[in-house]
């Protein structure tokens, strides 16, 4: 069976005999997509309120990066699907993401969903992998969906230049277009991969507290960076600066080929507001996670303030990350995956860094390491499930 041919969600139910919350494994909700589309490659839960009613609509948002998009003249450009929580296999609907544009490629809300427009000449959307990243901000929040293989062409009198920028969209709580996020647009590409020629923006992403993080592991010879920007609805009050982590040989905290931005996370790790974590699974051989903070408003380049390093060579430490309050102290803790960690009887690992919210923060205590079965790649995906058993601790 092809990767992502279907995925299943085990629905949480109340068990009256044990007076506890648990997964009902006998009646999973299963949604299926097209064969070979990688349906389920990325999944997010989403809720939005019904207007004038005290009701919530519950949805599964599913990325299918090799699916056929509704935009005409595209081939396997990927799709985002909205699935209701039902027992039916095939009741998901494709969300319109691409094609509501004018002749210059700018968003045009007046384009009918049934008359979508083909990509403009300088775009290559075939194989762009829309749906590689899907995230929800939470109840009545915005949604993020990305295509890290989106390509832009530039033609001059001598030749044609092709740049792998990557592209993301933010959607409203009701899955309507909100904005196009193209963080590598208009950045220098004269030296191709040595600058922003192969950004791969959207390889990872996060949307939280009206703030958007976009991981971009390609710039500056795959040294990588993360972009941070405000998506506050009030444009006049919004901080319009696009922040990013340092990239040059002299300023970057990691070397070339580190793939910084393969994963991202955010949390108040130091007691002074959001800090931004970026996974660099090839950095220093073992893999590293670098945490950045803003220097001050309008200073575009962020400051690295802490580095966490894996304990095994080629373990891919930092390939995946999430945050959760695992000890119930109301502070967000950081969980880092190292799916290639191995030992005689172990395969893959996650590291839980408890947040003590002071100067040493995530380094005050050694991380708690949990390992998986041999060859399981335990830690390749991590998510915060919330407090599913109501014991006061968030579960992962």
Tab-separated table of C-alpha atoms in Angstrom:
chain	number	residue	atom	x	y	z
A	1	UNK	CA	0.000	0.000	0.000
A	2	UNK	CA	1.354	3.435	-0.904
A	3	UNK	CA	2.423	5.773	1.869
A	4	UNK	CA	-0.507	7.907	2.916
A	5	UNK	CA	-3.161	5.894	1.045
A	6	UNK	CA	-5.286	6.313	4.131
A	7	UNK	CA	-4.942	7.371	7.714
A	8	UNK	CA	-7.073	6.680	10.749
A	9	UNK	CA	-7.905	8.683	13.849
A	10	UNK	CA	-8.901	6.838	16.994
A	11	UNK	CA	-11.731	8.875	18.486
A	12	UNK	CA	-11.625	9.708	22.183
A	13	UNK	CA	-14.637	8.395	24.109
A	14	UNK	CA	-15.693	8.239	27.763
A	15	UNK	CA	-15.581	4.808	29.349
A	16	UNK	CA	-18.189	4.637	32.126
A	17	UNK	CA	-16.884	1.402	33.631
A	18	UNK	CA	-13.460	2.789	34.535
A	19	UNK	CA	-14.394	6.459	35.008
A	20	UNK	CA	-11.499	7.564	32.819
A	21	UNK	CA	-10.856	8.801	29.318
A	22	UNK	CA	-9.370	6.438	26.804
A	23	UNK	CA	-9.097	5.661	23.114
A	24	UNK	CA	-11.868	3.551	21.640
A	25	UNK	CA	-9.765	1.289	19.428
A	26	UNK	CA	-12.696	-0.761	18.116
A	27	UNK	CA	-14.399	2.089	16.229
A	28	UNK	CA	-11.756	4.271	14.595
A	29	UNK	CA	-12.725	7.086	12.267
A	30	UNK	CA	-11.070	6.266	8.946
A	31	UNK	CA	-10.782	8.601	5.962
A	32	UNK	CA	-9.399	7.437	2.642
A	33	UNK	CA	-7.835	9.291	-0.255
A	34	UNK	CA	-6.624	8.447	-3.718
A	35	UNK	CA	-3.957	5.820	-4.195
A	36	UNK	CA	-0.478	7.263	-4.526
A	37	UNK	CA	-1.521	10.764	-3.402
A	38	UNK	CA	0.164	10.544	0.029
A	39	UNK	CA	-3.210	11.392	1.562
A	40	UNK	CA	-2.516	11.765	5.282
A	41	UNK	CA	1.094	12.911	4.933
A	42	UNK	CA	0.180	15.830	7.204
A	43	UNK	CA	-2.914	16.074	9.408
A	44	UNK	CA	-4.396	18.721	11.710
A	45	UNK	CA	-7.530	18.906	13.831
A	46	UNK	CA	-9.563	22.077	13.352
A	47	UNK	CA	-12.673	23.640	14.902
A	48	UNK	CA	-14.770	26.642	13.992
A	49	UNK	CA	-17.915	28.095	15.542
A	50	UNK	CA	-21.257	28.196	13.803
A	51	UNK	CA	-22.492	31.744	13.363
A	52	UNK	CA	-25.097	32.779	15.941
A	53	UNK	CA	-24.976	29.310	17.486
A	54	UNK	CA	-23.091	27.868	20.402
A	55	UNK	CA	-21.868	24.966	18.300
A	56	UNK	CA	-18.451	23.870	17.073
A	57	UNK	CA	-17.726	22.162	13.774
A	58	UNK	CA	-14.988	19.553	14.107
A	59	UNK	CA	-12.838	18.798	11.084
A	60	UNK	CA	-9.780	16.849	10.089
A	61	UNK	CA	-7.557	18.750	7.689
A	62	UNK	CA	-5.528	16.382	5.558
A	63	UNK	CA	-2.626	17.072	3.232
A	64	UNK	CA	-2.210	14.963	0.087
A	65	UNK	CA	1.024	16.285	-1.507
A	66	UNK	CA	0.763	14.240	-4.725
A	67	UNK	CA	-2.967	14.686	-5.271
A	68	UNK	CA	-4.576	16.407	-8.242
A	69	UNK	CA	-5.396	19.999	-7.287
A	70	UNK	CA	-8.561	21.679	-8.529
A	71	UNK	CA	-6.460	24.349	-10.243
A	72	UNK	CA	-6.461	23.682	-14.023
A	73	UNK	CA	-3.290	22.855	-15.967
A	74	UNK	CA	-1.526	21.387	-12.958
A	75	UNK	CA	-0.405	17.816	-12.414
A	76	UNK	CA	0.014	16.249	-8.979
A	77	UNK	CA	0.518	19.628	-7.354
A	78	UNK	CA	-1.025	18.489	-4.072
A	79	UNK	CA	-4.242	19.229	-2.229
A	80	UNK	CA	-5.739	20.074	1.142
A	81	UNK	CA	-8.821	18.102	2.188
A	82	UNK	CA	-11.444	18.940	4.806
A	83	UNK	CA	-12.972	15.860	6.426
A	84	UNK	CA	-15.941	15.773	8.825
A	85	UNK	CA	-15.821	13.448	11.834
A	86	UNK	CA	-18.077	10.702	10.491
A	87	UNK	CA	-17.959	6.966	9.891
A	88	UNK	CA	-17.854	7.452	6.112
A	89	UNK	CA	-14.585	6.766	4.291
A	90	UNK	CA	-14.950	9.105	1.318
A	91	UNK	CA	-16.758	12.266	2.451
A	92	UNK	CA	-13.781	14.658	2.475
A	93	UNK	CA	-13.929	17.785	0.302
A	94	UNK	CA	-10.961	19.439	-1.364
A	95	UNK	CA	-10.324	22.973	-0.118
A	96	UNK	CA	-9.741	25.601	-2.804
A	97	UNK	CA	-6.196	26.873	-2.312
A	98	UNK	CA	-4.786	27.667	-5.782
A	99	UNK	CA	-6.315	29.313	-8.830
A	100	UNK	CA	-8.301	32.268	-7.477
A	101	UNK	CA	-5.941	34.730	-9.139
A	102	UNK	CA	-5.807	37.444	-11.772
A	103	UNK	CA	-3.622	37.507	-14.890
A	104	UNK	CA	-0.586	38.527	-12.822
A	105	UNK	CA	-1.018	35.811	-10.216
A	106	UNK	CA	-2.470	38.030	-7.478
A	107	UNK	CA	-5.350	36.736	-5.378
A	108	UNK	CA	-8.761	37.649	-6.773
A	109	UNK	CA	-11.713	36.774	-4.493
A	110	UNK	CA	-14.155	37.279	-7.363
A	111	UNK	CA	-12.955	34.172	-9.216
A	112	UNK	CA	-15.593	31.459	-8.953
A	113	UNK	CA	-14.505	28.168	-7.380
A	114	UNK	CA	-15.685	26.391	-10.537
A	115	UNK	CA	-13.694	28.655	-12.869
A	116	UNK	CA	-10.244	28.600	-11.310
A	117	UNK	CA	-7.325	30.110	-13.216
A	118	UNK	CA	-4.243	28.186	-14.383
A	119	UNK	CA	-0.782	29.087	-13.017
A	120	UNK	CA	0.918	32.068	-14.642
A	121	UNK	CA	3.893	31.500	-16.943
A	122	UNK	CA	6.592	32.007	-14.319
A	123	UNK	CA	5.170	29.380	-11.938
A	124	UNK	CA	5.780	25.629	-11.850
A	125	UNK	CA	3.212	23.987	-9.607
A	126	UNK	CA	3.461	20.434	-10.892
A	127	UNK	CA	4.932	18.417	-8.054
A	128	UNK	CA	4.928	21.371	-5.657
A	129	UNK	CA	3.772	19.141	-2.768
A	130	UNK	CA	0.943	21.299	-1.454
A	131	UNK	CA	-0.073	19.676	1.817
A	132	UNK	CA	3.416	18.761	2.999
A	133	UNK	CA	2.661	20.986	6.001
A	134	UNK	CA	-0.844	21.468	7.439
A	135	UNK	CA	-1.413	23.283	10.737
A	136	UNK	CA	-4.372	24.775	12.604
A	137	UNK	CA	-4.150	27.618	15.099
A	138	UNK	CA	-6.935	26.031	17.135
A	139	UNK	CA	-10.620	26.760	17.652
A	140	UNK	CA	-11.703	29.607	15.335
A	141	UNK	CA	-8.077	30.215	14.426
A	142	UNK	CA	-6.370	30.303	11.061
A	143	UNK	CA	-4.985	27.407	9.040
A	144	UNK	CA	-1.603	27.011	7.357
A	145	UNK	CA	-0.892	24.840	4.313
A	146	UNK	CA	2.421	24.795	2.449
A	147	UNK	CA	4.036	23.584	-0.772
A	148	UNK	CA	7.793	23.482	-0.182
A	149	UNK	CA	8.573	22.466	-3.805
A	150	UNK	CA	6.831	25.410	-5.464
A	151	UNK	CA	9.080	26.782	-8.239
A	152	UNK	CA	9.360	30.232	-9.755
A	153	UNK	CA	10.973	30.963	-13.133
A	154	UNK	CA	12.801	34.086	-14.240
A	155	UNK	CA	13.753	34.653	-17.862
A	156	UNK	CA	16.219	37.236	-19.097
A	157	UNK	CA	17.772	37.831	-22.511
A	158	UNK	CA	20.369	35.113	-22.025
A	159	UNK	CA	18.752	32.286	-20.080
A	160	UNK	CA	15.974	31.020	-17.859
A	161	UNK	CA	16.527	30.732	-14.110
A	162	UNK	CA	14.494	28.331	-11.991
A	163	UNK	CA	14.259	28.868	-8.234
A	164	UNK	CA	12.684	26.511	-5.696
A	165	UNK	CA	11.139	29.076	-3.388
A	166	UNK	CA	8.333	27.215	-1.672
A	167	UNK	CA	4.951	28.774	-0.935
A	168	UNK	CA	2.409	28.773	1.903
A	169	UNK	CA	-1.183	29.918	2.280
A	170	UNK	CA	-3.018	31.032	5.387
A	171	UNK	CA	-6.749	30.351	5.452
A	172	UNK	CA	-9.510	31.755	7.632
A	173	UNK	CA	-11.191	29.655	10.299
A	174	UNK	CA	-13.729	28.666	7.613
A	175	UNK	CA	-10.982	27.688	5.174
A	176	UNK	CA	-11.229	30.696	2.881
A	177	UNK	CA	-8.112	32.350	1.468
A	178	UNK	CA	-6.476	34.787	3.881
A	179	UNK	CA	-2.957	35.406	2.530
A	180	UNK	CA	-0.144	33.977	0.403
A	181	UNK	CA	3.165	33.603	2.235
A	182	UNK	CA	6.211	33.666	-0.045
A	183	UNK	CA	9.111	34.526	2.296
A	184	UNK	CA	11.899	33.979	-0.255
A	185	UNK	CA	10.365	36.198	-2.925
A	186	UNK	CA	12.623	39.074	-4.072
A	187	UNK	CA	15.597	37.800	-2.081
A	188	UNK	CA	19.006	37.447	-3.796
A	189	UNK	CA	19.418	34.393	-6.042
A	190	UNK	CA	22.411	35.335	-8.218
A	191	UNK	CA	24.478	32.607	-6.543
A	192	UNK	CA	21.628	30.085	-6.662
A	193	UNK	CA	21.894	27.605	-3.764
A	194	UNK	CA	24.499	29.779	-2.054
A	195	UNK	CA	21.773	32.359	-1.475
A	196	UNK	CA	17.982	31.943	-1.695
A	197	UNK	CA	17.778	29.956	-4.940
A	198	UNK	CA	16.527	26.776	-3.246
A	199	UNK	CA	14.602	27.958	-0.200
A	200	UNK	CA	12.106	25.101	0.192
A	201	UNK	CA	10.029	27.374	2.429
A	202	UNK	CA	7.166	25.518	4.068
A	203	UNK	CA	9.037	22.277	4.712
A	204	UNK	CA	7.785	22.892	8.233
A	205	UNK	CA	5.460	25.465	9.727
A	206	UNK	CA	3.522	26.551	12.769
A	207	UNK	CA	0.722	29.004	13.426
A	208	UNK	CA	0.159	30.212	16.991
A	209	UNK	CA	-0.922	33.393	18.788
A	210	UNK	CA	-1.349	35.302	15.492
A	211	UNK	CA	2.261	34.430	14.667
A	212	UNK	CA	3.456	32.340	11.737
A	213	UNK	CA	6.681	30.312	11.620
A	214	UNK	CA	7.912	28.916	8.309
A	215	UNK	CA	10.855	26.522	8.153
A	216	UNK	CA	13.122	26.909	5.133
A	217	UNK	CA	16.056	24.442	5.164
A	218	UNK	CA	17.467	25.357	1.732
A	219	UNK	CA	19.018	28.870	1.819
A	220	UNK	CA	22.776	29.401	1.859
A	221	UNK	CA	23.787	25.891	0.805
A	222	UNK	CA	21.183	24.170	2.945
A	223	UNK	CA	22.297	25.930	6.088
A	224	UNK	CA	18.629	26.869	6.431
A	225	UNK	CA	16.588	29.487	8.240
A	226	UNK	CA	13.189	30.122	9.786
A	227	UNK	CA	10.904	33.046	9.026
A	228	UNK	CA	8.654	34.597	11.680
A	229	UNK	CA	5.868	37.054	10.886
A	230	UNK	CA	2.676	38.416	12.372
A	231	UNK	CA	-0.651	37.438	10.807
A	232	UNK	CA	-2.778	39.660	13.022
A	233	UNK	CA	-6.032	40.579	11.267
A	234	UNK	CA	-5.679	44.252	12.158
A	235	UNK	CA	-3.233	45.319	9.448
A	236	UNK	CA	-2.592	48.739	10.973
A	237	UNK	CA	-1.578	47.240	14.322
A	238	UNK	CA	0.330	44.321	12.831
A	239	UNK	CA	4.120	44.136	13.063
A	240	UNK	CA	4.972	44.075	9.354
A	241	UNK	CA	8.573	42.911	9.768
A	242	UNK	CA	9.476	39.444	8.484
A	243	UNK	CA	12.062	38.155	10.944
A	244	UNK	CA	14.512	35.378	10.117
A	245	UNK	CA	17.450	33.551	11.664
A	246	UNK	CA	21.026	34.495	10.665
A	247	UNK	CA	22.404	32.847	7.545
A	248	UNK	CA	25.907	33.997	6.714
A	249	UNK	CA	29.133	32.203	7.581
A	250	UNK	CA	29.965	34.920	10.106
A	251	UNK	CA	26.602	35.096	11.884
A	252	UNK	CA	24.850	31.715	11.606
A	253	UNK	CA	24.979	29.369	14.621
A	254	UNK	CA	25.189	26.304	12.353
A	255	UNK	CA	27.156	25.196	9.276
A	256	UNK	CA	26.156	24.504	5.694
A	257	UNK	CA	24.073	21.369	5.042
A	258	UNK	CA	22.523	21.549	8.526
A	259	UNK	CA	18.924	21.791	7.217
A	260	UNK	CA	17.861	24.281	9.869
A	261	UNK	CA	14.099	24.693	9.584
A	262	UNK	CA	13.297	21.042	8.974
A	263	UNK	CA	11.074	21.427	12.044
A	264	UNK	CA	9.847	24.407	14.062
A	265	UNK	CA	8.281	25.044	17.455
A	266	UNK	CA	7.508	28.054	19.637
A	267	UNK	CA	6.980	28.727	23.314
A	268	UNK	CA	7.723	31.020	26.229
A	269	UNK	CA	10.898	29.212	27.228
A	270	UNK	CA	12.575	32.112	29.053
A	271	UNK	CA	9.696	33.946	30.726
A	272	UNK	CA	9.762	36.935	28.384
A	273	UNK	CA	7.472	35.983	25.499
A	274	UNK	CA	7.633	33.693	22.495
A	275	UNK	CA	10.937	32.139	21.490
A	276	UNK	CA	11.333	30.182	18.264
A	277	UNK	CA	12.948	26.748	17.991
A	278	UNK	CA	14.325	25.362	14.721
A	279	UNK	CA	15.485	21.811	14.133
A	280	UNK	CA	18.723	21.252	12.193
A	281	UNK	CA	18.935	17.442	11.961
A	282	UNK	CA	22.271	17.357	10.119
A	283	UNK	CA	24.059	20.015	12.158
A	284	UNK	CA	27.288	18.935	13.833
A	285	UNK	CA	26.676	15.342	12.756
A	286	UNK	CA	24.365	14.579	15.682
A	287	UNK	CA	21.676	17.130	14.872
A	288	UNK	CA	20.830	20.270	16.825
A	289	UNK	CA	17.934	22.509	17.818
A	290	UNK	CA	18.603	26.247	17.919
A	291	UNK	CA	16.296	28.621	19.797
A	292	UNK	CA	15.998	32.221	18.620
A	293	UNK	CA	14.445	35.390	19.991
A	294	UNK	CA	13.794	38.749	18.406
A	295	UNK	CA	16.390	41.400	19.225
A	296	UNK	CA	13.754	44.146	19.172
A	297	UNK	CA	10.895	45.189	16.874
A	298	UNK	CA	11.853	45.847	13.239
A	299	UNK	CA	15.335	44.258	13.560
A	300	UNK	CA	14.904	41.531	10.969
A	301	UNK	CA	17.671	39.123	12.002
A	302	UNK	CA	16.911	37.177	15.174
A	303	UNK	CA	19.402	36.204	17.862
A	304	UNK	CA	20.331	32.585	18.722
A	305	UNK	CA	20.082	32.171	22.495
A	306	UNK	CA	20.314	28.430	23.100
A	307	UNK	CA	21.429	25.281	21.282
A	308	UNK	CA	20.403	21.723	22.141
A	309	UNK	CA	22.544	18.926	20.694
A	310	UNK	CA	21.744	15.281	20.030
A	311	UNK	CA	23.756	12.549	21.727
A	312	UNK	CA	24.307	10.209	18.769
A	313	UNK	CA	25.937	10.741	15.397
A	314	UNK	CA	23.482	10.701	12.439
A	315	UNK	CA	20.493	10.326	14.784
A	316	UNK	CA	18.655	13.185	12.986
A	317	UNK	CA	18.048	14.943	16.290
A	318	UNK	CA	15.742	17.862	15.484
A	319	UNK	CA	13.966	16.230	12.553
A	320	UNK	CA	10.655	16.785	14.354
A	321	UNK	CA	9.528	18.853	17.349
A	322	UNK	CA	6.470	19.703	19.372
A	323	UNK	CA	5.604	21.445	22.617
A	324	UNK	CA	3.415	20.352	25.517
A	325	UNK	CA	3.081	20.930	29.246
A	326	UNK	CA	3.991	17.378	30.217
A	327	UNK	CA	4.433	17.999	33.965
A	328	UNK	CA	1.426	20.229	34.636
A	329	UNK	CA	3.356	23.313	35.778
A	330	UNK	CA	1.629	25.587	33.210
A	331	UNK	CA	4.889	26.028	31.275
A	332	UNK	CA	5.380	24.686	27.785
A	333	UNK	CA	8.043	21.972	27.467
A	334	UNK	CA	9.950	21.055	24.301
A	335	UNK	CA	9.913	17.573	22.756
A	336	UNK	CA	12.539	16.770	20.109
A	337	UNK	CA	12.578	13.721	17.841
A	338	UNK	CA	15.655	11.801	16.683
A	339	UNK	CA	14.163	9.074	14.457
A	340	UNK	CA	17.527	7.593	13.396
A	341	UNK	CA	18.779	7.056	16.940
A	342	UNK	CA	19.650	3.397	17.408
A	343	UNK	CA	20.997	0.906	19.887
A	344	UNK	CA	20.987	-2.866	20.110
A	345	UNK	CA	17.351	-3.026	21.189
A	346	UNK	CA	16.178	0.508	20.366
A	347	UNK	CA	15.232	2.466	17.288
A	348	UNK	CA	14.430	6.173	17.332
A	349	UNK	CA	14.139	8.473	20.327
A	350	UNK	CA	12.377	11.537	21.665
A	351	UNK	CA	13.893	13.946	24.168
A	352	UNK	CA	11.673	15.867	26.590
A	353	UNK	CA	13.192	19.144	27.782
A	354	UNK	CA	11.368	20.471	30.841
A	355	UNK	CA	10.943	24.240	30.865
A	356	UNK	CA	11.903	25.832	34.182
A	357	UNK	CA	11.267	29.290	32.700
A	358	UNK	CA	14.485	30.918	33.919
A	359	UNK	CA	17.991	31.597	32.618
A	360	UNK	CA	18.937	27.949	32.172
A	361	UNK	CA	15.403	27.173	30.939
A	362	UNK	CA	15.429	23.935	28.935
A	363	UNK	CA	18.965	23.088	30.069
A	364	UNK	CA	18.350	23.158	33.829
A	365	UNK	CA	17.784	19.412	33.860
A	366	UNK	CA	18.992	16.635	31.541
A	367	UNK	CA	16.313	15.714	28.993
A	368	UNK	CA	14.089	12.712	29.531
A	369	UNK	CA	14.832	10.248	26.720
A	370	UNK	CA	12.253	7.748	25.484
A	371	UNK	CA	13.184	5.197	22.828
A	372	UNK	CA	11.240	3.027	20.398
A	373	UNK	CA	11.543	-0.470	19.037
A	374	UNK	CA	14.409	-1.355	16.655
A	375	UNK	CA	13.996	0.173	13.168
A	376	UNK	CA	10.750	1.903	14.214
A	377	UNK	CA	12.012	5.465	13.565
A	378	UNK	CA	10.310	6.446	16.774
A	379	UNK	CA	10.154	10.248	16.903
A	380	UNK	CA	9.671	10.861	13.186
A	381	UNK	CA	6.312	12.487	14.040
A	382	UNK	CA	5.298	14.149	17.322
A	383	UNK	CA	2.101	15.949	18.263
A	384	UNK	CA	0.460	17.443	21.331
A	385	UNK	CA	-2.752	15.488	22.004
A	386	UNK	CA	-3.936	17.691	24.852
A	387	UNK	CA	-4.841	16.238	28.231
A	388	UNK	CA	-6.680	13.196	26.907
A	389	UNK	CA	-6.961	11.353	30.235
A	390	UNK	CA	-7.771	14.470	32.318
A	391	UNK	CA	-4.904	14.023	34.776
A	392	UNK	CA	-3.682	17.617	34.476
A	393	UNK	CA	-0.797	16.809	32.116
A	394	UNK	CA	-0.751	17.256	28.358
A	395	UNK	CA	-0.083	14.072	26.414
A	396	UNK	CA	2.061	13.527	23.306
